[in-house]
mmCIF file of C-alpha atoms in Angstrom:
data_model
loop_
_atom_site.group_PDB
_atom_site.id
_atom_site.type_symbol
_atom_site.label_atom_id
_atom_site.label_comp_id
_atom_site.label_asym_id
_atom_site.label_seq_id
_atom_site.Cartn_x
_atom_site.Cartn_y
_atom_site.Cartn_z
ATOM 1 C CA MET A 2 -10.993 -0.179 -5.694
ATOM 2 C CA LYS A 3 -11.304 1.904 -8.874
ATOM 3 C CA ALA A 4 -13.400 5.048 -9.039
ATOM 4 C CA ALA A 5 -15.566 5.465 -12.132
ATOM 5 C CA ASN A 6 -13.468 6.579 -15.115
ATOM 6 C CA SER A 7 -10.319 6.663 -12.996
ATOM 7 C CA PRO A 8 -7.097 5.124 -14.301
ATOM 8 C CA VAL A 9 -5.955 4.469 -10.718
ATOM 9 C CA VAL A 10 -6.585 1.129 -9.032
ATOM 10 C CA LEU A 11 -6.099 1.358 -5.267
ATOM 11 C CA THR A 12 -6.837 -1.658 -3.070
ATOM 12 C CA ARG A 13 -6.658 -1.514 0.709
ATOM 13 C CA PRO A 14 -6.491 -4.385 3.178
ATOM 14 C CA VAL A 15 -8.996 -4.756 5.981
ATOM 15 C CA HIS A 16 -6.201 -3.659 8.341
ATOM 16 C CA TRP A 17 -3.154 -1.840 6.987
ATOM 17 C CA THR A 18 -0.424 -3.106 9.270
ATOM 18 C CA SER A 19 2.861 -1.255 8.748
ATOM 19 C CA GLY A 20 2.791 1.312 5.976
ATOM 20 C CA VAL A 21 3.937 -1.021 3.169
ATOM 21 C CA ILE A 22 2.700 -0.313 -0.369
ATOM 22 C CA PHE A 23 3.158 -2.597 -3.375
ATOM 23 C CA ALA A 24 2.779 -0.711 -6.653
ATOM 24 C CA SER A 25 2.768 -1.576 -10.345
ATOM 25 C CA PRO A 26 2.822 1.586 -12.494
ATOM 26 C CA HIS A 27 3.473 -0.210 -15.802
ATOM 27 C CA SER A 28 0.928 -3.059 -15.850
ATOM 28 C CA GLY A 29 -1.987 -1.103 -17.363
ATOM 29 C CA ARG A 30 -3.482 -2.851 -20.384
ATOM 30 C CA HIS A 31 -6.483 -0.730 -21.419
ATOM 31 C CA TYR A 32 -5.470 0.664 -24.819
ATOM 32 C CA PRO A 33 -7.947 3.410 -25.786
ATOM 33 C CA ASP A 34 -9.272 3.312 -29.337
ATOM 34 C CA TRP A 35 -8.057 6.863 -29.984
ATOM 35 C CA PHE A 36 -4.545 5.690 -29.123
ATOM 36 C CA THR A 37 -4.396 2.464 -31.131
ATOM 37 C CA GLU A 38 -6.015 4.103 -34.165
ATOM 38 C CA ASN A 39 -3.216 6.672 -34.254
ATOM 39 C CA SER A 40 -0.350 4.286 -33.556
ATOM 40 C CA SER A 41 1.967 2.902 -36.202
ATOM 41 C CA LEU A 42 2.290 -0.388 -34.284
ATOM 42 C CA PRO A 43 -0.069 -3.345 -33.793
ATOM 43 C CA LEU A 44 -1.270 -4.096 -30.291
ATOM 44 C CA GLU A 45 1.119 -7.013 -29.720
ATOM 45 C CA LEU A 46 4.117 -4.722 -30.258
ATOM 46 C CA LEU A 47 2.649 -1.911 -28.187
ATOM 47 C CA ARG A 48 2.347 -4.388 -25.349
ATOM 48 C CA SER A 49 6.082 -5.152 -25.440
ATOM 49 C CA SER A 50 6.750 -2.276 -23.032
ATOM 50 C CA GLU A 51 4.015 -3.378 -20.619
ATOM 51 C CA ASP A 52 4.829 -5.006 -17.276
ATOM 52 C CA ALA A 53 2.194 -7.580 -18.103
ATOM 53 C CA PHE A 54 0.473 -9.362 -15.189
ATOM 54 C CA VAL A 55 2.565 -7.719 -12.462
ATOM 55 C CA ASP A 56 -0.629 -6.281 -10.982
ATOM 56 C CA ARG A 57 -1.905 -9.853 -10.711
ATOM 57 C CA LEU A 58 1.298 -10.951 -8.998
ATOM 58 C CA ILE A 59 0.967 -8.330 -6.237
ATOM 59 C CA GLU A 60 -2.778 -8.522 -5.638
ATOM 60 C CA CYS A 61 -2.317 -10.969 -2.751
ATOM 61 C CA ALA A 62 -0.621 -8.201 -0.714
ATOM 62 C CA THR A 63 -3.932 -6.929 0.612
ATOM 63 C CA ARG A 64 -4.584 -10.288 2.282
ATOM 64 C CA HIS A 65 -1.395 -9.777 4.266
ATOM 65 C CA GLY A 66 -1.949 -6.201 5.431
ATOM 66 C CA ALA A 67 -0.375 -4.108 2.657
ATOM 67 C CA VAL A 68 -1.852 -1.662 0.166
ATOM 68 C CA THR A 69 -1.633 -2.186 -3.610
ATOM 69 C CA LEU A 70 -1.628 0.523 -6.255
ATOM 70 C CA SER A 71 -1.765 0.029 -10.028
ATOM 71 C CA THR A 72 -3.273 1.605 -13.120
ATOM 72 C CA THR A 73 -5.355 0.707 -16.135
ATOM 73 C CA ILE A 74 -3.470 2.956 -18.561
ATOM 74 C CA PRO A 75 -0.535 1.459 -20.483
ATOM 75 C CA ARG A 76 2.983 2.734 -20.212
ATOM 76 C CA CYS A 77 3.162 3.602 -23.911
ATOM 77 C CA VAL A 78 0.309 6.111 -23.463
ATOM 78 C CA VAL A 79 1.831 7.812 -20.408
ATOM 79 C CA ASP A 80 4.796 6.557 -18.389
ATOM 80 C CA LEU A 81 4.041 6.976 -14.692
ATOM 81 C CA ASN A 82 7.668 6.260 -13.774
ATOM 82 C CA ARG A 83 8.827 9.491 -15.423
ATOM 83 C CA GLY A 84 8.571 13.081 -14.303
ATOM 84 C CA ALA A 85 5.795 15.194 -15.813
ATOM 85 C CA ASP A 86 8.495 17.458 -17.249
ATOM 86 C CA GLU A 87 10.406 14.639 -19.009
ATOM 87 C CA ILE A 88 8.919 15.603 -22.373
ATOM 88 C CA ASP A 89 10.603 14.534 -25.589
ATOM 89 C CA PRO A 90 10.611 17.332 -28.226
ATOM 90 C CA LEU A 91 10.871 14.707 -30.960
ATOM 91 C CA ILE A 92 7.334 13.556 -30.197
ATOM 92 C CA VAL A 93 5.748 16.629 -28.570
ATOM 93 C CA ARG A 94 5.752 19.824 -30.586
ATOM 94 C CA GLY A 95 6.240 23.191 -28.914
ATOM 95 C CA VAL A 96 8.405 22.111 -25.978
ATOM 96 C CA PRO A 97 11.865 23.572 -25.445
ATOM 97 C CA ARG A 98 14.878 21.487 -26.369
ATOM 98 C CA HIS A 99 16.390 21.988 -22.942
ATOM 99 C CA PRO A 100 19.005 19.531 -21.711
ATOM 100 C CA LEU A 101 17.338 16.131 -21.596
ATOM 101 C CA ASN A 102 18.177 13.142 -19.442
ATOM 102 C CA GLN A 103 19.210 9.855 -21.028
ATOM 103 C CA ARG A 104 15.753 8.306 -20.695
ATOM 104 C CA THR A 105 14.072 11.100 -22.617
ATOM 105 C CA LEU A 106 16.821 11.214 -25.240
ATOM 106 C CA ALA A 107 16.213 7.495 -25.822
ATOM 107 C CA GLY A 108 12.521 8.149 -26.503
ATOM 108 C CA LEU A 109 11.386 6.988 -23.067
ATOM 109 C CA GLY A 110 10.012 10.191 -21.588
ATOM 110 C CA VAL A 111 6.656 10.705 -19.911
ATOM 111 C CA ILE A 112 5.039 10.470 -23.368
ATOM 112 C CA PRO A 113 7.093 7.606 -24.841
ATOM 113 C CA ARG A 114 8.243 7.834 -28.446
ATOM 114 C CA VAL A 115 9.295 4.182 -28.723
ATOM 115 C CA VAL A 116 8.616 0.761 -27.255
ATOM 116 C CA ALA A 117 11.048 -2.162 -27.045
ATOM 117 C CA HIS A 118 13.785 -2.347 -29.682
ATOM 118 C CA GLY A 119 13.283 1.301 -30.610
ATOM 119 C CA ARG A 120 9.998 0.787 -32.466
ATOM 120 C CA GLN A 121 8.233 4.105 -33.110
ATOM 121 C CA ILE A 122 4.838 4.292 -31.398
ATOM 122 C CA HIS A 123 3.240 7.250 -33.166
ATOM 123 C CA ARG A 124 2.615 7.982 -36.823
ATOM 124 C CA GLU A 125 3.279 11.679 -36.186
ATOM 125 C CA SER A 126 4.186 14.057 -33.386
ATOM 126 C CA MET A 127 1.539 15.653 -31.171
ATOM 127 C CA ASP A 128 1.037 19.183 -29.937
ATOM 128 C CA ARG A 129 1.734 20.126 -26.355
ATOM 129 C CA ALA A 130 -1.971 20.332 -25.506
ATOM 130 C CA GLU A 131 -2.383 16.602 -26.198
ATOM 131 C CA ALA A 132 0.634 15.759 -24.060
ATOM 132 C CA GLU A 133 -0.736 17.863 -21.202
ATOM 133 C CA ARG A 134 -4.152 16.221 -21.581
ATOM 134 C CA ARG A 135 -2.602 12.788 -21.091
ATOM 135 C CA ILE A 136 -0.510 13.951 -18.162
ATOM 136 C CA ASN A 137 -3.512 15.566 -16.447
ATOM 137 C CA ALA A 138 -5.811 12.613 -17.122
ATOM 138 C CA TYR A 139 -3.464 9.786 -16.155
ATOM 139 C CA TRP A 140 -0.158 10.870 -14.619
ATOM 140 C CA ARG A 141 -1.454 13.350 -12.047
ATOM 141 C CA PRO A 142 -4.204 11.139 -10.541
ATOM 142 C CA TYR A 143 -1.728 8.293 -10.019
ATOM 143 C CA HIS A 144 0.874 10.479 -8.344
ATOM 144 C CA GLN A 145 -1.686 12.333 -6.242
ATOM 145 C CA THR A 146 -2.868 8.958 -4.948
ATOM 146 C CA LEU A 147 0.675 7.701 -4.345
ATOM 147 C CA ASN A 148 1.725 10.885 -2.560
ATOM 148 C CA ALA A 149 -1.374 10.718 -0.332
ATOM 149 C CA LEU A 150 -0.674 7.055 0.525
ATOM 150 C CA ILE A 151 2.909 7.810 1.504
ATOM 151 C CA SER A 152 1.792 10.730 3.680
ATOM 152 C CA GLU A 153 -0.876 8.579 5.315
ATOM 153 C CA ALA A 154 1.621 5.816 6.017
ATOM 154 C CA ARG A 155 4.046 8.268 7.631
ATOM 155 C CA THR A 156 1.273 9.664 9.810
ATOM 156 C CA ARG A 157 -0.127 6.298 10.897
ATOM 157 C CA PHE A 158 3.016 4.197 11.172
ATOM 158 C CA GLY A 159 5.947 6.606 11.253
ATOM 159 C CA GLN A 160 7.233 5.071 8.021
ATOM 160 C CA ALA A 161 6.340 4.376 4.410
ATOM 161 C CA VAL A 162 7.832 1.492 2.443
ATOM 162 C CA LEU A 163 6.998 1.532 -1.252
ATOM 163 C CA ILE A 164 7.977 -1.579 -3.201
ATOM 164 C CA ASP A 165 7.682 -0.546 -6.826
ATOM 165 C CA MET A 166 7.232 -3.679 -8.902
ATOM 166 C CA HIS A 167 8.341 -3.972 -12.525
ATOM 167 C CA SER A 168 9.303 -6.609 -15.069
ATOM 168 C CA MET A 169 12.254 -6.695 -17.454
ATOM 169 C CA PRO A 170 12.680 -8.468 -20.783
ATOM 170 C CA HIS A 171 14.855 -11.544 -20.466
ATOM 171 C CA ASP A 172 17.210 -10.207 -23.111
ATOM 172 C CA ALA A 173 17.772 -6.986 -21.140
ATOM 173 C CA LEU A 174 20.423 -8.866 -19.157
ATOM 174 C CA THR A 175 22.261 -10.641 -21.949
ATOM 175 C CA HIS A 176 25.246 -8.312 -21.580
ATOM 176 C CA LEU A 177 25.852 -9.240 -17.956
ATOM 177 C CA GLY A 178 28.651 -11.617 -17.123
ATOM 178 C CA GLY A 179 28.326 -14.515 -14.708
ATOM 179 C CA ALA A 180 25.074 -15.934 -13.416
ATOM 180 C CA ARG A 181 22.139 -13.938 -14.701
ATOM 181 C CA PRO A 182 19.907 -12.524 -11.924
ATOM 182 C CA ASP A 183 16.226 -13.344 -11.688
ATOM 183 C CA MET A 184 15.476 -10.047 -9.969
ATOM 184 C CA VAL A 185 17.195 -6.654 -9.905
ATOM 185 C CA LEU A 186 16.673 -4.395 -6.891
ATOM 186 C CA GLY A 187 17.197 -0.660 -7.288
ATOM 187 C CA ASN A 188 17.482 1.879 -4.477
ATOM 188 C CA ARG A 189 19.496 4.492 -6.388
ATOM 189 C CA HIS A 190 22.601 3.238 -4.619
ATOM 190 C CA GLY A 191 21.147 3.928 -1.191
ATOM 191 C CA LEU A 192 19.491 7.266 -1.956
ATOM 192 C CA SER A 193 15.878 6.001 -2.110
ATOM 193 C CA ALA A 194 15.849 3.226 0.507
ATOM 194 C CA ALA A 195 17.987 2.306 3.474
ATOM 195 C CA ALA A 196 20.233 -0.718 3.197
ATOM 196 C CA ARG A 197 18.261 -2.568 5.871
ATOM 197 C CA ILE A 198 15.089 -2.346 3.758
ATOM 198 C CA SER A 199 16.892 -3.463 0.620
ATOM 199 C CA ASP A 200 18.533 -6.287 2.552
ATOM 200 C CA ALA A 201 15.167 -7.488 3.845
ATOM 201 C CA VAL A 202 13.698 -7.596 0.327
ATOM 202 C CA ALA A 203 16.780 -9.330 -1.076
ATOM 203 C CA ASP A 204 16.746 -11.898 1.717
ATOM 204 C CA ALA A 205 13.055 -12.657 1.157
ATOM 205 C CA LEU A 206 13.577 -13.187 -2.574
ATOM 206 C CA GLN A 207 16.707 -15.268 -2.117
ATOM 207 C CA SER A 208 14.911 -17.473 0.398
ATOM 208 C CA GLU A 209 12.730 -18.624 -2.528
ATOM 209 C CA GLY A 210 15.815 -19.554 -4.548
ATOM 210 C CA TRP A 211 15.939 -16.506 -6.837
ATOM 211 C CA ARG A 212 19.204 -14.815 -7.784
ATOM 212 C CA VAL A 213 19.236 -11.117 -6.919
ATOM 213 C CA ARG A 214 21.409 -8.303 -8.227
ATOM 214 C CA ARG A 215 21.407 -4.725 -6.935
ATOM 215 C CA ASN A 216 21.378 -1.423 -8.822
ATOM 216 C CA SER A 217 22.682 -2.858 -12.088
ATOM 217 C CA PRO A 218 21.509 -2.473 -14.738
ATOM 218 C CA PHE A 219 18.493 -0.797 -13.095
ATOM 219 C CA SER A 220 18.962 1.427 -10.063
ATOM 220 C CA GLY A 221 15.497 2.983 -9.975
ATOM 221 C CA ALA A 222 13.865 5.729 -12.043
ATOM 222 C CA TYR A 223 11.575 8.683 -11.321
ATOM 223 C CA ILE A 224 9.456 7.147 -8.566
ATOM 224 C CA CYS A 225 12.519 6.151 -6.556
ATOM 225 C CA SER A 226 14.155 9.549 -6.940
ATOM 226 C CA ALA A 227 10.970 11.598 -6.393
ATOM 227 C CA TYR A 228 9.670 9.810 -3.295
ATOM 228 C CA GLY A 229 12.528 7.961 -1.630
ATOM 229 C CA ARG A 230 13.690 9.829 1.470
ATOM 230 C CA PRO A 231 15.323 7.338 3.849
ATOM 231 C CA SER A 232 16.277 10.098 6.300
ATOM 232 C CA GLN A 233 12.541 10.797 6.671
ATOM 233 C CA ASN A 234 11.705 7.086 6.916
ATOM 234 C CA ILE A 235 10.255 6.982 3.393
ATOM 235 C CA HIS A 236 11.841 4.049 1.599
ATOM 236 C CA VAL A 237 11.287 3.288 -2.095
ATOM 237 C CA LEU A 238 12.729 0.167 -3.670
ATOM 238 C CA GLN A 239 12.321 -0.831 -7.313
ATOM 239 C CA VAL A 240 12.056 -4.551 -8.072
ATOM 240 C CA GLU A 241 12.570 -5.798 -11.635
ATOM 241 C CA ILE A 242 11.456 -9.387 -12.363
ATOM 242 C CA ASP A 243 12.731 -11.363 -15.350
ATOM 243 C CA ARG A 244 9.576 -11.793 -17.445
ATOM 244 C CA SER A 245 10.622 -15.200 -18.708
ATOM 245 C CA LEU A 246 10.079 -16.580 -15.193
ATOM 246 C CA TYR A 247 6.312 -16.246 -15.428
ATOM 247 C CA MET A 248 5.214 -15.305 -18.955
ATOM 248 C CA ASP A 249 5.696 -16.074 -22.627
ATOM 249 C CA GLU A 250 7.207 -12.803 -23.829
ATOM 250 C CA THR A 251 6.293 -13.395 -27.476
ATOM 251 C CA ARG A 252 2.611 -14.153 -26.916
ATOM 252 C CA ILE A 253 2.346 -11.946 -23.788
ATOM 253 C CA ALA A 254 0.593 -14.751 -21.962
ATOM 254 C CA PRO A 255 1.128 -16.361 -18.545
ATOM 255 C CA LEU A 256 3.219 -19.527 -18.551
ATOM 256 C CA PRO A 257 1.480 -22.767 -17.546
ATOM 257 C CA ASP A 258 3.181 -22.575 -14.136
ATOM 258 C CA PHE A 259 2.251 -18.919 -13.583
ATOM 259 C CA ASP A 260 0.308 -19.815 -10.433
ATOM 260 C CA ARG A 261 3.315 -21.613 -8.949
ATOM 261 C CA PHE A 262 5.464 -18.547 -9.550
ATOM 262 C CA ALA A 263 2.740 -16.325 -8.067
ATOM 263 C CA ASP A 264 2.607 -18.527 -4.963
ATOM 264 C CA LYS A 265 6.373 -18.214 -4.479
ATOM 265 C CA LEU A 266 6.238 -14.448 -4.885
ATOM 266 C CA GLY A 267 3.206 -14.401 -2.613
ATOM 267 C CA ARG A 268 5.306 -15.850 0.187
ATOM 268 C CA VAL A 269 7.785 -13.015 -0.308
ATOM 269 C CA ILE A 270 4.993 -10.447 -0.296
ATOM 270 C CA LYS A 271 3.528 -11.920 2.894
ATOM 271 C CA ARG A 272 6.918 -11.679 4.583
ATOM 272 C CA LEU A 273 7.417 -8.059 3.488
ATOM 273 C CA ALA A 274 3.877 -6.794 4.103
ATOM 274 C CA THR A 275 4.624 -6.219 7.776
ATOM 275 C CA LEU A 276 8.107 -4.816 7.290
ATOM 276 C CA ASP A 277 9.270 -2.423 9.995
ATOM 277 C CA SER A 278 11.659 0.438 9.329
ATOM 278 C CA ASP A 279 14.510 -1.547 10.890
ATOM 279 C CA GLY A 280 14.064 -4.206 8.203
ATOM 280 C CA SER A 281 12.352 -6.766 10.438
ATOM 281 C CA ALA A 282 8.848 -8.163 10.077
ATOM 282 C CA GLY A 283 6.422 -6.479 12.427
ATOM 283 C CA CYS A 284 4.068 -9.404 12.982
ATOM 284 C CA ASN A 285 4.816 -9.797 16.680
ATOM 285 C CA ARG A 286 4.439 -6.084 17.341
ATOM 286 C CA ILE A 287 1.123 -5.961 15.515
ATOM 287 C CA ALA A 288 -0.217 -9.054 17.226
ATOM 288 C CA ALA A 289 0.547 -7.469 20.582
ATOM 289 C CA GLU A 290 -1.408 -4.307 19.840
#
């Protein structure tokens, strides 16, 4: 469901069963004319930072009793997996050069300066008013919706489990030794999700034959740190999928066997959609109610 002129796409199942939310904050692909006209990059390079088609991969979750949340706005316009205060002074004029985290220093703040391989997005810097306009128009509606969903889940089910879905370039893992993982799970080393939740997700993925690595090289970014509170039964787990498993990264197009991959991931999503806070599927409990 998408309200008129809203960048937020929220889809609810007929019956929400156990407070599980599948989200894709980086799969937006509506590039406004005002943005592309002022970018120094062609569309195909702008799209290199997009988690292309991940929203399509998770859409089956509503059939299995989970909520899905995504957006229409691309990551290179506003990055929803950054804090609203992660503003890069090299792209936004009039902001203090206070100590910056590594993401912002690298040009990957809430208003990104670069896409993949350090390519500069903008022809020139913008004033703070433009940055705030983007944040108010796109960032705040998404996070207001996400915060409300988590609160609703806690109220209705006593728990919220957010599975934050992303994709990673295949070459992002070339530096790793040994067998390269297909998926990387991040729970900020236990700070954003309990081990039992992470174990359940890892087990579900491995049951489909995928290799899973945890917290390296991705341990979770802003959404994990801002919302994950395992002690309050709010669990946030970031899942990074190797893009080469389902898409042609050069053409940004689904592979011929995209549907087969989606079916495999769909079985994982079905298994996790009724996840209880102890890490077990809640199907029997729900059927008994």
